[in-house]
Short mmCIF file of C-alpha atoms in Angstrom, two decimals:
data_model
loop_
_atom_site.label_atom_id
_atom_site.label_comp_id
_atom_site.label_asym_id
_atom_site.label_seq_id
_atom_site.Cartn_x
_atom_site.Cartn_y
_atom_site.Cartn_z
CA MET A 1 99.98 58.76 175.81
CA THR A 2 98.00 57.66 172.77
CA ILE A 3 95.40 59.03 170.37
CA SER A 4 91.75 58.13 170.82
CA MET A 5 89.54 56.90 167.99
CA TYR A 6 87.31 59.90 168.65
CA THR A 7 90.15 62.44 168.43
CA ALA A 8 91.45 60.92 165.20
CA SER A 9 88.03 60.87 163.55
CA VAL A 10 85.21 63.31 164.31
CA PRO A 11 87.26 66.48 165.02
CA VAL A 12 89.38 65.85 161.90
CA PHE A 13 86.23 65.17 159.84
CA LYS A 14 84.57 68.34 161.11
CA ASN A 15 87.60 70.50 160.44
CA MET A 16 87.97 69.28 156.86
CA LEU A 17 84.24 69.56 156.09
CA GLY A 18 84.26 73.11 157.44
CA ASN A 19 87.22 73.90 155.19
CA LEU A 20 85.41 72.36 152.21
CA SER A 21 82.38 74.54 152.91
CA HIS A 22 84.72 77.52 152.97
CA PHE A 23 86.06 76.52 149.51
CA LEU A 24 82.47 76.71 148.24
CA ASP A 25 82.07 80.20 149.70
CA LYS A 26 85.21 81.25 147.86
CA ALA A 27 83.92 79.61 144.67
CA GLN A 28 80.67 81.58 144.92
CA ALA A 29 82.52 84.84 145.53
CA ASN A 30 84.92 84.15 142.68
CA ALA A 31 82.10 83.47 140.22
CA GLU A 32 80.36 86.68 141.27
CA ALA A 33 83.57 88.71 140.95
CA ARG A 34 84.36 87.25 137.52
CA LYS A 35 80.71 87.41 136.48
CA PHE A 36 80.11 83.81 135.49
CA ASP A 37 77.43 81.40 136.63
CA PRO A 38 78.71 79.59 139.75
CA GLN A 39 76.78 76.58 138.52
CA VAL A 40 79.58 75.97 136.03
CA LEU A 41 81.94 75.15 138.89
CA VAL A 42 79.50 72.63 140.41
CA ASP A 43 79.82 70.49 137.30
CA CYS A 44 83.55 70.96 136.62
CA ARG A 45 85.87 67.97 136.39
CA LEU A 46 89.64 67.60 136.08
CA ALA A 47 89.25 64.88 133.45
CA PRO A 48 86.24 63.64 131.48
CA ASP A 49 86.24 60.37 133.45
CA MET A 50 86.70 61.96 136.86
CA LEU A 51 83.81 63.00 139.09
CA PRO A 52 82.61 66.62 139.09
CA LEU A 53 82.88 69.00 142.03
CA LYS A 54 79.42 68.15 143.34
CA LYS A 55 80.28 64.44 143.60
CA GLN A 56 83.59 65.24 145.31
CA VAL A 57 81.65 67.14 147.99
CA GLN A 58 79.01 64.43 148.33
CA ILE A 59 81.64 61.71 148.72
CA ALA A 60 83.71 63.76 151.17
CA CYS A 61 80.55 64.07 153.29
CA ASP A 62 79.89 60.35 152.99
CA ALA A 63 83.44 59.45 154.01
CA CYS A 64 82.74 61.29 157.28
CA LYS A 65 79.11 60.26 157.75
CA ASN A 66 79.61 56.59 156.97
CA GLY A 67 83.00 56.50 158.63
CA ALA A 68 81.68 57.81 161.95
CA ALA A 69 78.53 55.68 161.72
CA ARG A 70 80.43 52.46 161.04
CA ILE A 71 83.00 53.09 163.74
CA ALA A 72 80.36 54.04 166.33
CA GLY A 73 77.87 51.37 165.24
CA VAL A 74 75.04 53.83 164.64
CA GLU A 75 72.79 54.32 161.62
CA ALA A 76 73.94 56.99 159.14
CA PRO A 77 71.30 59.26 157.63
CA LYS A 78 70.65 58.66 153.94
CA PHE A 79 71.11 61.60 151.59
CA GLU A 80 69.57 61.69 148.12
CA ASP A 81 72.72 62.84 146.27
CA ASN A 82 70.61 65.37 144.43
CA GLU A 83 72.52 68.53 145.32
CA ALA A 84 72.86 70.69 142.22
CA THR A 85 74.03 74.10 143.46
CA LEU A 86 76.79 75.45 145.69
CA ALA A 87 74.14 76.36 148.28
CA GLU A 88 72.76 72.81 148.27
CA LEU A 89 76.25 71.38 148.61
CA LYS A 90 76.88 73.63 151.60
CA GLU A 91 73.61 72.35 153.10
CA ARG A 92 74.79 68.76 152.56
CA ILE A 93 77.95 69.59 154.50
CA ARG A 94 75.89 71.23 157.26
CA LYS A 95 73.66 68.16 157.60
CA THR A 96 76.75 65.97 157.78
CA LEU A 97 78.25 68.16 160.49
CA ASP A 98 74.96 67.92 162.44
CA PHE A 99 75.07 64.14 162.19
CA LEU A 100 78.70 64.04 163.36
CA ASP A 101 77.70 66.11 166.39
CA SER A 102 75.00 63.56 167.17
CA VAL A 103 77.36 60.58 167.34
CA PRO A 104 78.14 59.88 170.99
CA ARG A 105 81.85 60.22 171.66
CA SER A 106 81.61 57.24 173.99
CA GLN A 107 80.62 55.01 171.07
CA LEU A 108 83.67 56.04 169.08
CA GLU A 109 86.18 55.57 171.88
CA GLY A 110 87.87 52.21 172.22
CA THR A 111 86.83 51.01 168.77
CA ASP A 112 90.35 50.54 167.39
CA GLY A 113 90.06 46.75 167.53
CA LYS A 114 86.42 46.51 166.47
CA ASP A 115 85.60 44.82 163.14
CA ILE A 116 84.29 47.32 160.60
CA THR A 117 82.67 45.95 157.44
CA PHE A 118 82.27 48.34 154.53
CA PRO A 119 81.52 48.21 150.79
CA ALA A 120 84.57 47.70 148.57
CA GLY A 121 83.04 47.70 145.12
CA ARG A 122 79.84 46.26 143.74
CA ASP A 123 78.52 43.38 145.89
CA VAL A 124 81.85 43.16 147.72
CA THR A 125 82.54 44.06 151.33
CA ARG A 126 85.78 44.25 153.25
CA THR A 127 86.36 44.01 156.98
CA LEU A 128 89.12 45.84 158.82
CA LYS A 129 89.75 46.68 162.45
CA GLY A 130 88.51 50.14 163.45
CA GLU A 131 92.00 51.61 163.59
CA ALA A 132 92.98 50.32 160.14
CA TYR A 133 89.64 51.40 158.69
CA LEU A 134 90.02 54.93 160.03
CA LEU A 135 93.70 55.38 159.10
CA ASN A 136 93.71 53.58 155.75
CA VAL A 137 90.20 54.06 154.36
CA ALA A 138 88.07 56.78 155.97
CA LEU A 139 90.70 59.48 156.45
CA PRO A 140 92.50 58.94 153.10
CA ASN A 141 89.12 59.03 151.31
CA LEU A 142 88.08 62.22 153.04
CA PHE A 143 91.36 63.99 152.26
CA PHE A 144 91.27 62.71 148.68
CA HIS A 145 87.87 64.22 147.92
CA VAL A 146 88.48 67.49 149.78
CA THR A 147 91.77 67.93 147.93
CA THR A 148 90.20 67.04 144.58
CA ALA A 149 87.46 69.63 145.19
CA TYR A 150 90.24 72.12 145.97
CA ALA A 151 92.10 71.13 142.79
CA ILE A 152 88.99 71.50 140.60
CA LEU A 153 88.36 75.00 141.96
CA ARG A 154 92.01 76.01 141.85
CA HIS A 155 92.34 74.76 138.27
CA ASN A 156 89.39 77.02 137.42
CA GLY A 157 90.90 80.12 138.97
CA VAL A 158 89.34 80.20 142.44
CA GLU A 159 91.91 81.70 144.79
CA LEU A 160 92.60 79.04 147.38
CA GLY A 161 95.77 78.34 149.33
CA LYS A 162 97.11 75.93 151.91
CA GLY A 163 95.57 77.98 154.73
CA ASP A 164 92.13 77.45 153.21
CA TYR A 165 92.78 73.72 153.04
CA LEU A 166 94.21 73.26 156.53
CA THR A 167 92.13 75.71 158.55
CA GLY A 168 89.44 77.12 156.28
CA GLY A 169 91.28 80.41 155.99
CA ARG A 170 91.23 80.99 159.75
CA SER A 171 94.67 82.05 160.98
CA MET B 1 91.88 50.67 173.10
CA THR B 2 93.56 53.66 171.44
CA ILE B 3 95.79 54.43 168.48
CA SER B 4 99.50 54.96 168.99
CA MET B 5 101.40 57.90 167.55
CA TYR B 6 103.56 55.39 165.67
CA THR B 7 100.59 53.58 164.10
CA ALA B 8 98.98 56.84 163.02
CA SER B 9 102.17 58.19 161.47
CA VAL B 10 104.94 56.04 159.98
CA PRO B 11 102.84 53.17 158.54
CA VAL B 12 100.39 55.68 157.01
CA PHE B 13 103.29 57.75 155.64
CA LYS B 14 104.93 54.65 154.15
CA ASN B 15 101.74 53.41 152.54
CA MET B 16 101.00 56.75 150.90
CA LEU B 17 104.59 57.26 149.69
CA GLY B 18 104.55 53.77 148.20
CA ASN B 19 101.32 54.61 146.41
CA LEU B 20 102.83 57.87 145.14
CA SER B 21 105.82 55.97 143.76
CA HIS B 22 103.35 53.66 142.03
CA PHE B 23 101.66 56.72 140.41
CA LEU B 24 105.05 57.63 138.95
CA ASP B 25 105.46 54.12 137.51
CA LYS B 26 102.07 54.49 135.86
CA ALA B 27 103.04 57.93 134.57
CA GLN B 28 106.20 56.50 132.98
CA ALA B 29 104.28 53.63 131.39
CA ASN B 30 101.59 55.99 130.13
CA ALA B 31 104.14 58.32 128.51
CA GLU B 32 105.82 55.36 126.82
CA ALA B 33 102.51 53.97 125.58
CA ARG B 34 101.39 57.36 124.24
CA LYS B 35 104.90 58.13 122.94
CA PHE B 36 105.52 61.45 124.66
CA ASP B 37 108.44 62.51 126.81
CA PRO B 38 107.60 61.60 130.45
CA GLN B 39 109.54 64.72 131.41
CA VAL B 40 106.48 66.74 130.39
CA LEU B 41 104.53 65.24 133.28
CA VAL B 42 107.25 66.11 135.81
CA ASP B 43 106.68 69.80 135.11
CA CYS B 44 102.86 69.74 134.76
CA ARG B 45 100.68 71.96 136.95
CA LEU B 46 96.92 72.26 137.45
CA ALA B 47 97.12 76.06 137.41
CA PRO B 48 99.94 78.45 136.51
CA ASP B 49 100.33 79.44 140.15
CA MET B 50 100.20 75.91 141.55
CA LEU B 51 103.30 73.77 142.06
CA PRO B 52 104.30 71.21 139.41
CA LEU B 53 104.27 67.45 139.88
CA LYS B 54 107.90 67.33 140.98
CA LYS B 55 107.26 69.77 143.84
CA GLN B 56 104.15 67.86 144.91
CA VAL B 57 106.30 64.74 145.26
CA GLN B 58 109.09 66.58 147.06
CA ILE B 59 106.67 68.15 149.55
CA ALA B 60 104.81 64.86 150.14
CA CYS B 61 108.19 63.34 151.03
CA ASP B 62 108.98 66.26 153.32
CA ALA B 63 105.62 66.02 155.10
CA CYS B 64 106.63 62.48 156.08
CA LYS B 65 110.33 63.08 156.67
CA ASN B 66 109.91 66.24 158.72
CA GLY B 67 106.76 64.97 160.38
CA ALA B 68 108.42 61.81 161.67
CA ALA B 69 111.61 63.66 162.60
CA ARG B 70 109.81 66.36 164.57
CA ILE B 71 107.57 63.91 166.37
CA ALA B 72 110.44 61.58 167.23
CA GLY B 73 112.91 64.37 168.00
CA VAL B 74 115.52 63.15 165.54
CA GLU B 75 117.36 64.99 162.77
CA ALA B 76 115.78 64.73 159.31
CA PRO B 77 118.10 64.27 156.33
CA LYS B 78 118.33 67.29 154.04
CA PHE B 79 117.44 66.76 150.39
CA GLU B 80 118.55 69.17 147.66
CA ASP B 81 115.15 69.46 145.95
CA ASN B 82 116.90 69.02 142.62
CA GLU B 83 114.97 66.01 141.30
CA ALA B 84 114.15 66.58 137.65
CA THR B 85 112.96 63.21 136.31
CA LEU B 86 110.43 60.57 137.31
CA ALA B 87 113.33 58.26 138.21
CA GLU B 88 114.87 60.89 140.47
CA LEU B 89 111.53 61.52 142.14
CA LYS B 90 111.15 57.79 142.79
CA GLU B 91 114.62 57.84 144.34
CA ARG B 92 113.57 60.75 146.58
CA ILE B 93 110.64 58.65 147.78
CA ARG B 94 112.94 55.67 148.34
CA LYS B 95 115.34 57.74 150.44
CA THR B 96 112.40 59.06 152.46
CA LEU B 97 111.14 55.53 153.07
CA ASP B 98 114.64 54.53 154.21
CA PHE B 99 114.68 57.41 156.66
CA LEU B 100 111.23 56.49 158.02
CA ASP B 101 112.49 52.96 158.61
CA SER B 102 115.41 54.38 160.60
CA VAL B 103 113.23 56.29 163.08
CA PRO B 104 112.92 54.24 166.26
CA ARG B 105 109.31 53.34 166.95
CA SER B 106 109.97 53.90 170.64
CA GLN B 107 110.72 57.58 169.97
CA LEU B 108 107.38 58.07 168.22
CA GLU B 109 105.27 56.34 170.84
CA GLY B 110 103.79 58.44 173.61
CA THR B 111 104.47 61.76 171.86
CA ASP B 112 100.83 62.87 171.62
CA GLY B 113 101.32 65.51 174.30
CA LYS B 114 104.81 66.59 173.27
CA ASP B 115 105.31 70.15 171.97
CA ILE B 116 106.18 70.18 168.28
CA THR B 117 107.47 73.44 166.78
CA PHE B 118 107.39 73.74 163.02
CA PRO B 119 107.68 76.45 160.34
CA ALA B 120 104.41 78.20 159.47
CA GLY B 121 105.49 80.68 156.84
CA ARG B 122 108.56 82.82 156.45
CA ASP B 123 110.27 83.46 159.80
CA VAL B 124 107.21 82.19 161.68
CA THR B 125 106.93 79.02 163.72
CA ARG B 126 103.96 77.39 165.35
CA THR B 127 103.84 74.96 168.25
CA LEU B 128 101.24 72.22 168.62
CA LYS B 129 101.02 69.09 170.72
CA GLY B 130 102.19 65.96 168.88
CA GLU B 131 98.68 64.63 168.39
CA ALA B 132 97.35 67.90 166.93
CA TYR B 133 100.44 68.30 164.75
CA LEU B 134 100.06 64.80 163.31
CA LEU B 135 96.28 64.94 162.77
CA ASN B 136 95.95 68.56 161.65
CA VAL B 137 99.23 69.33 159.89
CA ALA B 138 101.41 66.38 158.90
CA LEU B 139 98.72 63.96 157.68
CA PRO B 140 96.57 66.59 155.90
CA ASN B 141 99.69 67.91 154.16
CA LEU B 142 100.78 64.47 153.06
CA PHE B 143 97.35 63.57 151.67
CA PHE B 144 97.08 66.98 150.00
CA HIS B 145 100.27 66.59 148.01
CA VAL B 146 99.73 62.91 147.13
CA THR B 147 96.22 63.71 145.90
CA THR B 148 97.42 66.74 143.96
CA ALA B 149 100.08 64.59 142.26
CA TYR B 150 97.30 62.12 141.43
CA ALA B 151 95.12 64.94 140.07
CA ILE B 152 97.92 66.34 137.88
CA LEU B 153 98.55 62.92 136.35
CA ARG B 154 94.85 62.06 136.01
CA HIS B 155 94.17 65.42 134.37
CA ASN B 156 96.86 64.55 131.84
CA GLY B 157 95.42 61.16 131.00
CA VAL B 158 97.37 58.79 133.22
CA GLU B 159 95.03 55.95 134.18
CA LEU B 160 94.79 56.04 137.94
CA GLY B 161 91.91 55.02 140.20
CA LYS B 162 91.04 54.94 143.86
CA GLY B 163 92.79 51.59 144.26
CA ASP B 164 96.05 53.18 143.14
CA TYR B 165 95.56 55.95 145.67
CA LEU B 166 94.59 53.80 148.65
CA THR B 167 96.78 50.74 148.14
CA GLY B 168 99.12 51.43 145.23
CA GLY B 169 97.09 49.18 142.97
CA ARG B 170 97.56 46.15 145.25
CA SER B 171 94.26 44.35 145.78
#
């Protein structure tokens, strides 16, 4: 009669990361079809003071990795943030998916009332209950960075649609 | 020990719609400061075949309005989709918030296993359980259109940051 913390986190994270990886496949194919260096897309931004595609992917991964780790109370792997190609960004997503699969479901369940402390700016932390952290921080952050990656690619002519965003192009 | 269908829907919808309304306030202020017609922003797109700001706002409202109505089994109000100014878009958000406040919490609770049928393209419907509909359709759609509105404004120089997106600029 209710939603579990597991159901509202890891499966949603995995679906959106899979869709993001699919965007990168479409980006690669688009660059090949239009005969430009796909590397250009990796560094594209929507505004000079917004983050480029590669950072959007890195942060989307971190929203999932750190979100699941904090909720479950396990250590998140550290990534170097040195991905510089579409292939490396896809590998970052794959490593994040592997980590998500390693988090025991039992440690995510029943964490809605657990205190979660997370960084909220330089030298500042914030503490929310697990449910509020998931619904108001982790999920909105994930969707923000996946959608911004989509917008960067779409703005640059990669053919993406709502089906790619919601289900990675699977019908 | 779990999340309720109410907690994962209406409060999240209301927070994000309030933040979206705040983006529009910042858009208005930015246009006034830079002395251009704010109407330009209403019709801006990130790509010629993407929807303009006004449609992003309308669809974000509909993700919430139709999402809550379908989950609760109540009738959603019909809007004309004729908003053409920032003020009218803010009014659309306000009407949506009023509707969300009218949906009885008791009709949202315990709907995780309820069949929800919704349009999935022209003349096609899809049916998912309430939980899957909320987590995989309604919430991703809402975040998609709020983030795309953010991206359109940010791309056009409106000063928005993650705090505006997550909490409408409230600390």
